[in-house]
Tab-separated table of C-alpha atoms and ligand atoms in Angstrom:
chain	number	residue	atom	x	y	z
A	392	UNK	CA	-53.433	-151.103	-17.090
A	393	UNK	CA	-53.958	-151.061	-20.854
A	394	UNK	CA	-53.055	-147.688	-22.326
A	395	UNK	CA	-53.554	-146.805	-26.022
A	396	UNK	CA	-51.243	-144.234	-27.370
A	397	UNK	CA	-52.867	-142.464	-30.238
A	398	UNK	CA	-50.619	-140.706	-32.848
A	399	UNK	CA	-52.766	-138.433	-34.998
A	400	UNK	CA	-51.510	-136.734	-38.148
A	401	UNK	CA	-53.293	-134.573	-40.583
A	402	UNK	CA	-54.151	-137.621	-42.682
A	403	UNK	CA	-52.921	-140.544	-40.524
A	404	UNK	CA	-53.743	-142.417	-37.376
A	405	UNK	CA	-51.248	-144.747	-35.684
A	406	UNK	CA	-51.715	-146.528	-32.354
A	407	UNK	CA	-49.813	-148.634	-29.929
A	408	UNK	CA	-51.477	-150.549	-27.185
A	409	UNK	CA	-49.330	-150.921	-23.978
A	410	UNK	CA	-49.735	-153.051	-20.927
A	411	UNK	CA	-48.320	-150.867	-18.224
A	412	UNK	CA	-46.934	-152.012	-14.925
A	413	UNK	CA	-44.948	-149.442	-12.920
A	414	UNK	CA	-42.244	-147.781	-15.052
A	415	UNK	CA	-42.208	-150.698	-17.469
A	416	UNK	CA	-44.561	-151.377	-20.218
A	417	UNK	CA	-44.869	-153.785	-23.212
A	418	UNK	CA	-46.438	-153.153	-26.639
A	419	UNK	CA	-49.221	-155.705	-27.086
A	420	UNK	CA	-50.594	-154.396	-30.340
A	421	UNK	CA	-49.913	-151.726	-32.866
A	422	UNK	CA	-51.393	-150.544	-36.141
A	423	UNK	CA	-51.991	-147.566	-38.338
A	424	UNK	CA	-53.916	-145.950	-41.072
A	425	UNK	CA	-52.765	-143.581	-43.938
A	426	UNK	CA	-54.924	-141.122	-46.059
A	427	UNK	CA	-57.483	-140.827	-43.254
A	428	UNK	CA	-60.509	-138.628	-44.054
A	429	UNK	CA	-62.754	-139.998	-41.253
A	430	UNK	CA	-61.260	-140.354	-37.865
A	431	UNK	CA	-64.393	-142.020	-36.419
A	432	UNK	CA	-64.261	-144.844	-38.949
A	433	UNK	CA	-60.512	-145.697	-38.508
A	434	UNK	CA	-60.722	-145.492	-34.704
A	435	UNK	CA	-63.686	-147.840	-34.611
A	436	UNK	CA	-62.007	-150.089	-37.239
A	437	UNK	CA	-58.938	-150.306	-34.981
A	438	UNK	CA	-61.006	-151.192	-31.939
A	439	UNK	CA	-62.824	-153.906	-33.949
A	440	UNK	CA	-59.453	-155.293	-35.150
A	441	UNK	CA	-58.151	-155.468	-31.556
A	442	UNK	CA	-61.170	-157.524	-30.525
A	443	UNK	CA	-61.156	-159.679	-33.651
A	444	UNK	CA	-57.456	-160.521	-33.122
A	445	UNK	CA	-58.136	-161.454	-29.526
A	446	UNK	CA	-56.003	-158.631	-28.032
A	447	UNK	CA	-58.923	-157.395	-26.008
A	448	UNK	CA	-62.357	-158.985	-25.253
A	449	UNK	CA	-64.037	-155.582	-25.078
A	450	UNK	CA	-63.024	-151.942	-25.744
A	451	UNK	CA	-63.835	-151.291	-22.088
A	452	UNK	CA	-60.578	-153.021	-21.189
A	453	UNK	CA	-58.704	-150.049	-22.513
A	454	UNK	CA	-58.499	-147.939	-19.381
A	455	UNK	CA	-56.680	-144.869	-20.861
A	456	UNK	CA	-55.737	-143.116	-24.110
A	457	UNK	CA	-52.687	-140.866	-24.300
A	458	UNK	CA	-52.289	-138.048	-26.803
A	459	UNK	CA	-48.957	-136.354	-27.507
A	460	UNK	CA	-50.467	-132.899	-28.058
A	461	UNK	CA	-48.007	-130.218	-29.361
A	462	UNK	CA	-49.023	-126.697	-28.257
A	463	UNK	CA	-51.995	-125.355	-26.385
A	464	UNK	CA	-53.027	-121.688	-25.835
A	465	UNK	CA	-52.708	-120.944	-22.139
A	466	UNK	CA	-52.370	-124.668	-21.268
A	467	UNK	CA	-49.512	-127.069	-20.769
A	468	UNK	CA	-48.536	-130.055	-18.716
A	469	UNK	CA	-49.771	-133.603	-18.496
A	470	UNK	CA	-53.494	-133.116	-18.035
A	471	UNK	CA	-56.884	-134.858	-18.605
A	472	UNK	CA	-57.863	-134.425	-22.188
A	473	UNK	CA	-61.167	-132.666	-21.887
A	474	UNK	CA	-62.971	-129.716	-23.553
A	475	UNK	CA	-60.378	-127.379	-22.088
A	476	UNK	CA	-57.658	-129.170	-23.913
A	477	UNK	CA	-59.636	-129.055	-27.128
A	478	UNK	CA	-60.184	-125.335	-26.720
A	479	UNK	CA	-56.504	-124.812	-26.029
A	480	UNK	CA	-55.524	-126.771	-29.203
A	481	UNK	CA	-58.034	-124.813	-31.264
A	482	UNK	CA	-56.733	-121.529	-29.867
A	483	UNK	CA	-53.313	-122.139	-31.380
A	484	UNK	CA	-54.396	-123.830	-34.670
A	485	UNK	CA	-52.609	-120.995	-36.535
A	486	UNK	CA	-49.274	-121.841	-34.840
A	487	UNK	CA	-49.423	-125.644	-35.285
A	488	UNK	CA	-51.771	-126.103	-38.262
A	489	UNK	CA	-50.557	-129.670	-39.068
A	490	UNK	CA	-50.767	-130.944	-35.427
A	491	UNK	CA	-53.498	-129.219	-33.454
A	492	UNK	CA	-56.634	-129.925	-35.661
A	493	UNK	CA	-56.137	-133.665	-35.834
A	494	UNK	CA	-55.655	-133.982	-32.048
A	495	UNK	CA	-58.688	-131.736	-31.271
A	496	UNK	CA	-60.703	-133.953	-33.611
A	497	UNK	CA	-59.133	-137.235	-32.329
A	498	UNK	CA	-59.791	-136.438	-28.624
A	499	UNK	CA	-63.439	-135.560	-29.436
A	500	UNK	CA	-63.825	-138.811	-31.349
A	501	UNK	CA	-62.270	-140.996	-28.570
A	502	UNK	CA	-64.738	-139.470	-26.093
A	503	UNK	CA	-67.379	-141.033	-28.187
A	504	UNK	CA	-65.666	-144.300	-29.218
A	505	UNK	CA	-64.330	-145.118	-25.708
A	506	UNK	CA	-66.724	-143.377	-23.318
A	507	UNK	CA	-65.300	-145.260	-20.250
A	508	UNK	CA	-61.596	-144.560	-20.994
A	509	UNK	CA	-59.745	-141.878	-19.283
A	510	UNK	CA	-58.127	-139.493	-21.895
A	511	UNK	CA	-54.829	-137.819	-21.056
A	512	UNK	CA	-52.928	-135.168	-23.056
A	513	UNK	CA	-49.197	-134.669	-22.710
A	514	UNK	CA	-48.219	-131.406	-24.278
A	515	UNK	CA	-44.809	-131.278	-25.988
A	516	UNK	CA	-44.367	-128.000	-24.118
A	517	UNK	CA	-44.889	-129.565	-20.679
A	518	UNK	CA	-41.236	-130.171	-19.842
A	519	UNK	CA	-40.563	-126.438	-20.151
A	520	UNK	CA	-43.102	-125.268	-17.537
A	521	UNK	CA	-40.384	-124.223	-15.052
A	522	UNK	CA	-38.065	-122.306	-17.279
A	523	UNK	CA	-37.464	-118.720	-16.111
A	524	UNK	CA	-39.330	-115.707	-17.495
A	525	UNK	CA	-35.860	-114.276	-18.465
A	526	UNK	CA	-35.313	-117.396	-20.677
A	527	UNK	CA	-38.900	-117.624	-22.185
A	528	UNK	CA	-39.696	-113.962	-22.815
A	529	UNK	CA	-39.123	-112.265	-26.111
A	530	UNK	CA	-38.338	-108.552	-25.995
A	531	UNK	CA	-41.662	-107.653	-27.684
A	532	UNK	CA	-44.487	-105.261	-26.803
A	533	UNK	CA	-46.870	-106.380	-24.085
A	534	UNK	CA	-49.790	-106.718	-26.573
A	535	UNK	CA	-47.740	-109.379	-28.359
A	536	UNK	CA	-46.936	-111.177	-25.084
A	537	UNK	CA	-50.644	-111.027	-24.238
A	538	UNK	CA	-51.551	-113.116	-27.171
A	539	UNK	CA	-49.230	-115.805	-26.130
A	540	UNK	CA	-46.012	-115.095	-28.017
A	541	UNK	CA	-43.082	-116.364	-25.954
A	542	UNK	CA	-40.649	-119.308	-26.058
A	543	UNK	CA	-42.395	-122.642	-25.350
A	544	UNK	CA	-39.903	-125.358	-26.321
A	545	UNK	CA	-40.943	-128.670	-27.969
A	546	UNK	CA	-39.977	-132.401	-28.023
A	547	UNK	CA	-40.794	-132.357	-24.303
A	548	UNK	CA	-41.597	-136.080	-24.199
A	549	UNK	CA	-38.296	-137.049	-25.794
A	550	UNK	CA	-36.092	-134.623	-23.771
A	551	UNK	CA	-37.737	-135.691	-20.489
A	552	UNK	CA	-37.075	-139.326	-21.284
A	553	UNK	CA	-33.398	-138.305	-21.835
A	554	UNK	CA	-33.391	-136.524	-18.503
A	555	UNK	CA	-34.617	-139.682	-16.760
A	556	UNK	CA	-32.479	-142.228	-18.588
A	557	UNK	CA	-29.297	-140.231	-18.566
A	558	UNK	CA	-29.587	-139.874	-14.718
A	559	UNK	CA	-29.953	-143.621	-14.433
A	560	UNK	CA	-26.980	-144.279	-16.681
A	561	UNK	CA	-24.831	-141.806	-14.644
A	562	UNK	CA	-25.821	-143.368	-11.308
A	563	UNK	CA	-28.006	-140.494	-10.259
A	564	UNK	CA	-31.117	-142.320	-9.081
A	565	UNK	CA	-32.063	-139.384	-6.932
A	566	UNK	CA	-32.432	-137.219	-10.064
A	567	UNK	CA	-34.123	-140.060	-12.113
A	568	UNK	CA	-36.787	-140.285	-9.449
A	569	UNK	CA	-37.357	-136.470	-9.556
A	570	UNK	CA	-37.796	-136.657	-13.370
A	571	UNK	CA	-40.256	-139.625	-13.043
A	572	UNK	CA	-42.388	-137.585	-10.613
A	573	UNK	CA	-41.932	-134.215	-12.252
A	574	UNK	CA	-45.476	-133.800	-13.564
A	575	UNK	CA	-46.902	-134.873	-10.237
A	576	UNK	CA	-44.693	-133.179	-7.728
A	577	UNK	CA	-42.822	-130.394	-9.714
A	578	UNK	CA	-39.014	-129.705	-9.367
A	579	UNK	CA	-37.394	-130.955	-6.227
A	580	UNK	CA	-34.268	-129.891	-4.472
A	581	UNK	CA	-31.106	-132.096	-5.033
A	582	UNK	CA	-28.641	-132.731	-2.251
A	583	UNK	CA	-24.979	-132.383	-3.169
A	584	UNK	CA	-23.610	-132.125	-6.641
A	585	UNK	CA	-26.057	-130.808	-9.293
A	586	UNK	CA	-26.638	-133.095	-12.283
A	587	UNK	CA	-26.470	-131.123	-15.658
A	588	UNK	CA	-27.363	-132.600	-19.067
A	589	UNK	CA	-27.660	-131.265	-22.601
A	590	UNK	CA	-30.029	-133.356	-24.686
A	591	UNK	CA	-29.787	-133.168	-28.521
A	592	UNK	CA	-32.913	-134.523	-30.263
A	593	UNK	CA	-31.733	-134.626	-33.865
A	594	UNK	CA	-34.161	-136.022	-36.380
A	595	UNK	CA	-36.569	-134.719	-39.025
A	596	UNK	CA	-37.231	-132.122	-36.451
A	597	UNK	CA	-34.519	-131.102	-34.057
A	598	UNK	CA	-33.890	-129.360	-30.829
A	599	UNK	CA	-31.312	-128.980	-27.991
A	600	UNK	CA	-32.428	-128.665	-24.388
A	601	UNK	CA	-30.471	-127.925	-21.204
A	602	UNK	CA	-31.448	-129.836	-18.121
A	603	UNK	CA	-30.520	-129.166	-14.559
A	604	UNK	CA	-31.470	-131.671	-11.787
A	605	UNK	CA	-34.057	-133.237	-14.105
A	606	UNK	CA	-35.700	-129.899	-15.019
A	607	UNK	CA	-35.370	-128.098	-18.390
A	608	UNK	CA	-33.958	-124.584	-18.270
A	609	UNK	CA	-34.583	-123.836	-21.863
A	610	UNK	CA	-34.838	-125.078	-25.458
A	611	UNK	CA	-33.413	-124.101	-28.892
A	612	UNK	CA	-37.004	-124.140	-30.020
A	613	UNK	CA	-39.080	-121.028	-29.209
A	614	UNK	CA	-42.663	-119.938	-30.048
A	615	UNK	CA	-43.190	-122.537	-32.708
A	616	UNK	CA	-41.394	-125.660	-34.076
A	617	UNK	CA	-40.018	-123.376	-36.930
A	618	UNK	CA	-37.285	-122.112	-34.658
A	619	UNK	CA	-33.846	-123.217	-33.355
A	620	UNK	CA	-31.742	-125.644	-35.466
A	621	UNK	CA	-32.206	-125.843	-39.222
A	622	UNK	CA	-34.914	-128.645	-39.543
A	623	UNK	CA	-35.456	-131.081	-42.387
A	624	UNK	CA	-37.306	-128.597	-44.491
A	625	UNK	CA	-38.248	-125.824	-41.929
A	626	UNK	CA	-36.073	-122.856	-41.431
A	627	UNK	CA	-35.006	-122.808	-37.792
A	628	UNK	CA	-33.859	-119.511	-36.331
A	629	UNK	CA	-34.321	-116.595	-38.648
A	630	UNK	CA	-34.056	-112.799	-38.005
A	631	UNK	CA	-37.565	-111.357	-38.001
A	632	UNK	CA	-36.321	-108.575	-40.206
A	633	UNK	CA	-35.763	-111.075	-43.034
A	634	UNK	CA	-39.457	-111.786	-43.582
A	635	UNK	CA	-40.777	-108.228	-44.556
A	636	UNK	CA	-37.553	-107.700	-46.487
A	637	UNK	CA	-37.999	-110.854	-48.572
A	638	UNK	CA	-41.744	-110.252	-48.990
A	639	UNK	CA	-41.167	-106.713	-50.280
A	640	UNK	CA	-38.142	-107.641	-52.362
A	641	UNK	CA	-39.365	-110.845	-53.953
A	642	UNK	CA	-43.061	-109.673	-54.177
A	643	UNK	CA	-44.326	-112.678	-52.383
A	644	UNK	CA	-47.350	-112.868	-50.002
A	645	UNK	CA	-47.219	-113.697	-46.273
A	646	UNK	CA	-48.728	-117.178	-47.120
A	647	UNK	CA	-46.042	-117.756	-49.800
A	648	UNK	CA	-43.254	-116.654	-47.406
A	649	UNK	CA	-44.620	-119.014	-44.801
A	650	UNK	CA	-44.825	-121.934	-47.286
A	651	UNK	CA	-41.260	-121.392	-48.331
A	652	UNK	CA	-39.953	-121.110	-44.771
A	653	UNK	CA	-41.901	-124.271	-43.597
A	654	UNK	CA	-41.558	-126.492	-46.702
A	655	UNK	CA	-38.452	-125.410	-48.779
A	656	UNK	CA	-35.962	-124.391	-46.088
A	657	UNK	CA	-33.781	-126.148	-43.540
A	658	UNK	CA	-31.520	-128.935	-44.854
A	659	UNK	CA	-33.538	-128.967	-48.042
A	660	UNK	CA	-33.325	-125.255	-48.609
A	661	UNK	CA	-29.627	-125.087	-48.000
A	662	UNK	CA	-28.579	-128.185	-49.806
A	663	UNK	CA	-30.975	-128.115	-52.710
A	664	UNK	CA	-30.685	-131.840	-52.582
A	665	UNK	CA	-33.050	-133.396	-49.991
A	666	UNK	CA	-34.626	-133.044	-46.580
A	667	UNK	CA	-32.987	-136.315	-45.468
A	668	UNK	CA	-29.522	-135.911	-44.068
A	669	UNK	CA	-28.465	-139.271	-45.584
A	670	UNK	CA	-29.011	-137.877	-49.037
A	671	UNK	CA	-27.294	-134.613	-48.077
A	672	UNK	CA	-24.331	-136.545	-46.651
A	673	UNK	CA	-24.002	-138.583	-49.792
A	674	UNK	CA	-24.122	-135.455	-52.018
A	675	UNK	CA	-21.502	-133.732	-49.796
A	676	UNK	CA	-19.125	-136.775	-50.167
A	677	UNK	CA	-19.492	-136.404	-53.942
A	678	UNK	CA	-18.337	-132.781	-53.575
A	679	UNK	CA	-21.564	-130.846	-53.534
A	680	UNK	CA	-20.657	-127.607	-51.740
A	681	UNK	CA	-24.346	-126.701	-50.932
A	682	UNK	CA	-24.839	-130.120	-49.293
A	683	UNK	CA	-21.661	-129.577	-47.240
A	684	UNK	CA	-22.909	-126.194	-46.205
A	685	UNK	CA	-26.290	-127.662	-45.009
A	686	UNK	CA	-24.410	-130.127	-42.756
A	687	UNK	CA	-21.939	-127.598	-41.497
A	688	UNK	CA	-24.818	-125.239	-40.659
A	689	UNK	CA	-26.670	-127.896	-38.771
A	690	UNK	CA	-23.593	-128.831	-36.784
A	691	UNK	CA	-22.774	-125.152	-36.214
A	692	UNK	CA	-26.277	-124.524	-34.751
A	693	UNK	CA	-26.100	-127.666	-32.508
A	694	UNK	CA	-22.692	-126.470	-31.133
A	695	UNK	CA	-24.069	-122.885	-30.696
A	696	UNK	CA	-26.999	-124.150	-28.503
A	697	UNK	CA	-24.845	-126.786	-26.691
A	698	UNK	CA	-22.314	-124.187	-25.741
A	699	UNK	CA	-24.964	-121.754	-24.542
A	700	UNK	CA	-26.526	-124.349	-22.285
A	701	UNK	CA	-23.174	-125.583	-21.002
A	702	UNK	CA	-22.335	-122.042	-20.029
A	703	UNK	CA	-25.865	-121.472	-18.408
A	704	UNK	CA	-25.745	-124.684	-16.534
A	705	UNK	CA	-22.275	-123.873	-15.226
A	706	UNK	CA	-20.774	-127.080	-16.461
A	707	UNK	CA	-21.957	-130.422	-17.817
A	708	UNK	CA	-22.237	-134.024	-16.736
A	709	UNK	CA	-23.770	-135.629	-19.779
A	710	UNK	CA	-24.093	-134.746	-23.507
A	711	UNK	CA	-26.847	-136.939	-25.002
A	712	UNK	CA	-27.754	-137.716	-28.631
A	713	UNK	CA	-31.186	-139.139	-29.544
A	714	UNK	CA	-33.629	-139.473	-32.468
A	715	UNK	CA	-32.828	-140.484	-36.181
A	716	UNK	CA	-29.793	-138.328	-36.787
A	717	UNK	CA	-28.630	-138.394	-33.113
A	718	UNK	CA	-28.824	-142.201	-32.949
A	719	UNK	CA	-27.425	-143.112	-36.317
A	720	UNK	CA	-25.315	-140.147	-37.400
A	721	UNK	CA	-21.823	-140.964	-36.180
A	722	UNK	CA	-20.326	-138.316	-38.488
A	723	UNK	CA	-22.661	-135.645	-37.181
A	724	UNK	CA	-21.860	-136.612	-33.467
A	725	UNK	CA	-18.144	-136.465	-34.216
A	726	UNK	CA	-18.509	-133.016	-35.810
A	727	UNK	CA	-20.490	-131.671	-32.916
A	728	UNK	CA	-17.904	-132.906	-30.333
A	729	UNK	CA	-14.812	-131.798	-32.346
A	730	UNK	CA	-12.110	-129.977	-30.379
A	731	UNK	CA	-14.132	-129.582	-27.208
A	732	UNK	CA	-11.625	-131.414	-25.025
A	733	UNK	CA	-11.070	-128.105	-23.047
A	734	UNK	CA	-14.706	-128.301	-21.956
A	735	UNK	CA	-14.313	-131.857	-20.729
A	736	UNK	CA	-15.883	-133.447	-23.859
A	737	UNK	CA	-13.684	-136.341	-25.088
A	738	UNK	CA	-15.368	-138.353	-27.804
A	739	UNK	CA	-14.014	-141.919	-28.308
A	740	UNK	CA	-13.895	-142.284	-32.090
A	741	UNK	CA	-14.090	-146.136	-32.152
A	742	UNK	CA	-16.968	-146.244	-29.749
A	743	UNK	CA	-18.762	-143.506	-31.764
A	744	UNK	CA	-18.258	-145.282	-35.020
A	745	UNK	CA	-19.459	-148.615	-33.551
A	746	UNK	CA	-22.607	-147.145	-32.109
A	747	UNK	CA	-25.670	-147.430	-34.364
A	748	UNK	CA	-28.993	-146.701	-32.674
A	749	UNK	CA	-28.192	-148.670	-29.543
A	750	UNK	CA	-27.813	-147.178	-26.003
A	751	UNK	CA	-24.128	-146.590	-25.599
A	752	UNK	CA	-21.521	-144.452	-23.913
A	753	UNK	CA	-19.335	-143.026	-26.576
A	754	UNK	CA	-16.914	-140.821	-24.593
A	755	UNK	CA	-13.410	-141.957	-23.483
A	756	UNK	CA	-13.094	-143.367	-19.970
A	757	UNK	CA	-11.412	-140.229	-18.768
A	758	UNK	CA	-13.952	-137.775	-20.262
A	759	UNK	CA	-15.464	-135.667	-17.445
A	760	UNK	CA	-18.551	-135.255	-19.602
A	761	UNK	CA	-20.281	-138.592	-20.475
A	762	UNK	CA	-21.306	-138.537	-24.126
A	763	UNK	CA	-24.260	-141.034	-24.527
A	764	UNK	CA	-26.480	-142.210	-27.321
A	765	UNK	CA	-30.017	-143.064	-26.087
A	766	UNK	CA	-32.628	-144.280	-28.588
A	767	UNK	CA	-35.848	-142.292	-28.415
A	768	UNK	CA	-39.061	-144.086	-27.592
A	769	UNK	CA	-41.785	-141.403	-27.469
A	770	UNK	CA	-44.749	-143.848	-27.394
A	771	UNK	CA	-43.390	-145.601	-24.246
A	772	UNK	CA	-42.715	-142.104	-22.681
A	773	UNK	CA	-46.348	-141.217	-23.241
A	774	UNK	CA	-47.727	-144.506	-21.950
A	775	UNK	CA	-45.580	-144.059	-18.774
A	776	UNK	CA	-46.786	-140.494	-18.153
A	777	UNK	CA	-50.432	-141.644	-18.617
A	778	UNK	CA	-49.880	-144.448	-16.237
A	779	UNK	CA	-48.248	-142.224	-13.602
A	780	UNK	CA	-50.959	-139.588	-13.923
A	781	UNK	CA	-53.740	-142.093	-13.372
A	782	UNK	CA	-52.097	-144.388	-10.770
B	1333	LIG	P1	-36.768	-138.984	-36.670
B	1333	LIG	O1	-37.390	-137.787	-36.937
B	1333	LIG	O2	-36.243	-139.241	-35.312
B	1333	LIG	O3	-37.500	-140.262	-37.173
B	1333	LIG	O4	-35.383	-139.016	-37.596
B	1333	LIG	C1	-35.540	-138.993	-39.014
B	1333	LIG	C2	-34.274	-138.558	-39.619
B	1333	LIG	O5	-33.153	-139.418	-39.138
B	1333	LIG	C3	-34.174	-138.801	-41.108
B	1333	LIG	O6	-34.648	-137.663	-41.813
B	1333	LIG	C4	-32.750	-138.973	-41.406
B	1333	LIG	O7	-32.182	-137.754	-41.841
B	1333	LIG	C5	-32.096	-139.378	-40.115
B	1333	LIG	N1	-31.515	-140.751	-40.271
B	1333	LIG	C6	-32.150	-141.962	-40.191
B	1333	LIG	N2	-31.363	-142.977	-40.391
B	1333	LIG	C7	-30.098	-142.353	-40.442
B	1333	LIG	C8	-28.782	-142.912	-40.629
B	1333	LIG	N3	-28.528	-144.269	-40.642
B	1333	LIG	N4	-27.751	-142.054	-40.647
B	1333	LIG	C9	-27.922	-140.697	-40.523
B	1333	LIG	N5	-29.174	-140.141	-40.348
B	1333	LIG	C10	-30.198	-141.034	-40.295
């Protein structure tokens, strides 16, 4: 089955074409466009290029298109991308203004450009469908809850991949199979010992997720991707009382407060140096105290959420690092795992230093918690989910 994974940004369109066979898949073509103003033109250009290069003889060979949609109003899961999905994306444009409009437009355009393909949306919130009301509810009036304000959780494709791969690496094929079929069959009982994982997706955008028997129990991210850990330039968790106080005291509008919290906060806001942790690390090494504070604050927040989930899971079998910082940031991983031997977390410093963006176990042989680095591959995750849904 040929599956096109469409990655739509506010001014970009990237794609990968996969040949899928079971759980495996190979990329047979990829490409992208920047500064996009007309999705119809670039999608048609991409389809023409695939034919010109001999990858496909006709666009009809593309059986399915997958979209990693972020957040829908009253809709989640891995679902056929139809009018209902477009309406759900449009219903939450205000919460995800950079992500929802391009996906709504892109899905509508693919319906026209590839009328015979089946379109599938995998919401980033899908992995959190089975979290408990106690964990997803904010203590707000019912009228607020009625308009959809609750914790959703994000990076669901990445964390679900970690749930599956960590189970494989820890010899829990029973749990890996539950994860593979999760969006088809829902959570399943596990015989014997539970399998408990904490997945740390640390990149430009970061979140920590607790996973029991292949199913997420919660996320550090809540209603919007502005929450949880300090992000590259977004604030992360912030007391709701701070916003009216800052607006009144600084005399700024709601739009300006939102701009500062989404563009000038996070690692950039704290360090004053950069939104890229490599620059922040370099500045900290040169003695910049604000840069050091940004790093310490990120590590503090990762440990805060890791501790919360380890407690809630009632123990831990695997602690996983993924995404740009998680895969490459040996110093960040070491800081997160520091002095946690009492909780069964024993990092092997040499293995940690040696690991750069390759799948590796970086705990000591006698660590009761396996610490693992697993490279993210969100496009493959999407292609797999599309294939499973349609097979
Ligand atoms: P992602 O969102 O997964 O693409 O991750 C992007 C982030 O990964 C960048 O903003 C960097 O801060 C971080 N990153 C990339 N390479 C490295 C590296 N070699 N060491 C530390 N952090 C890195």
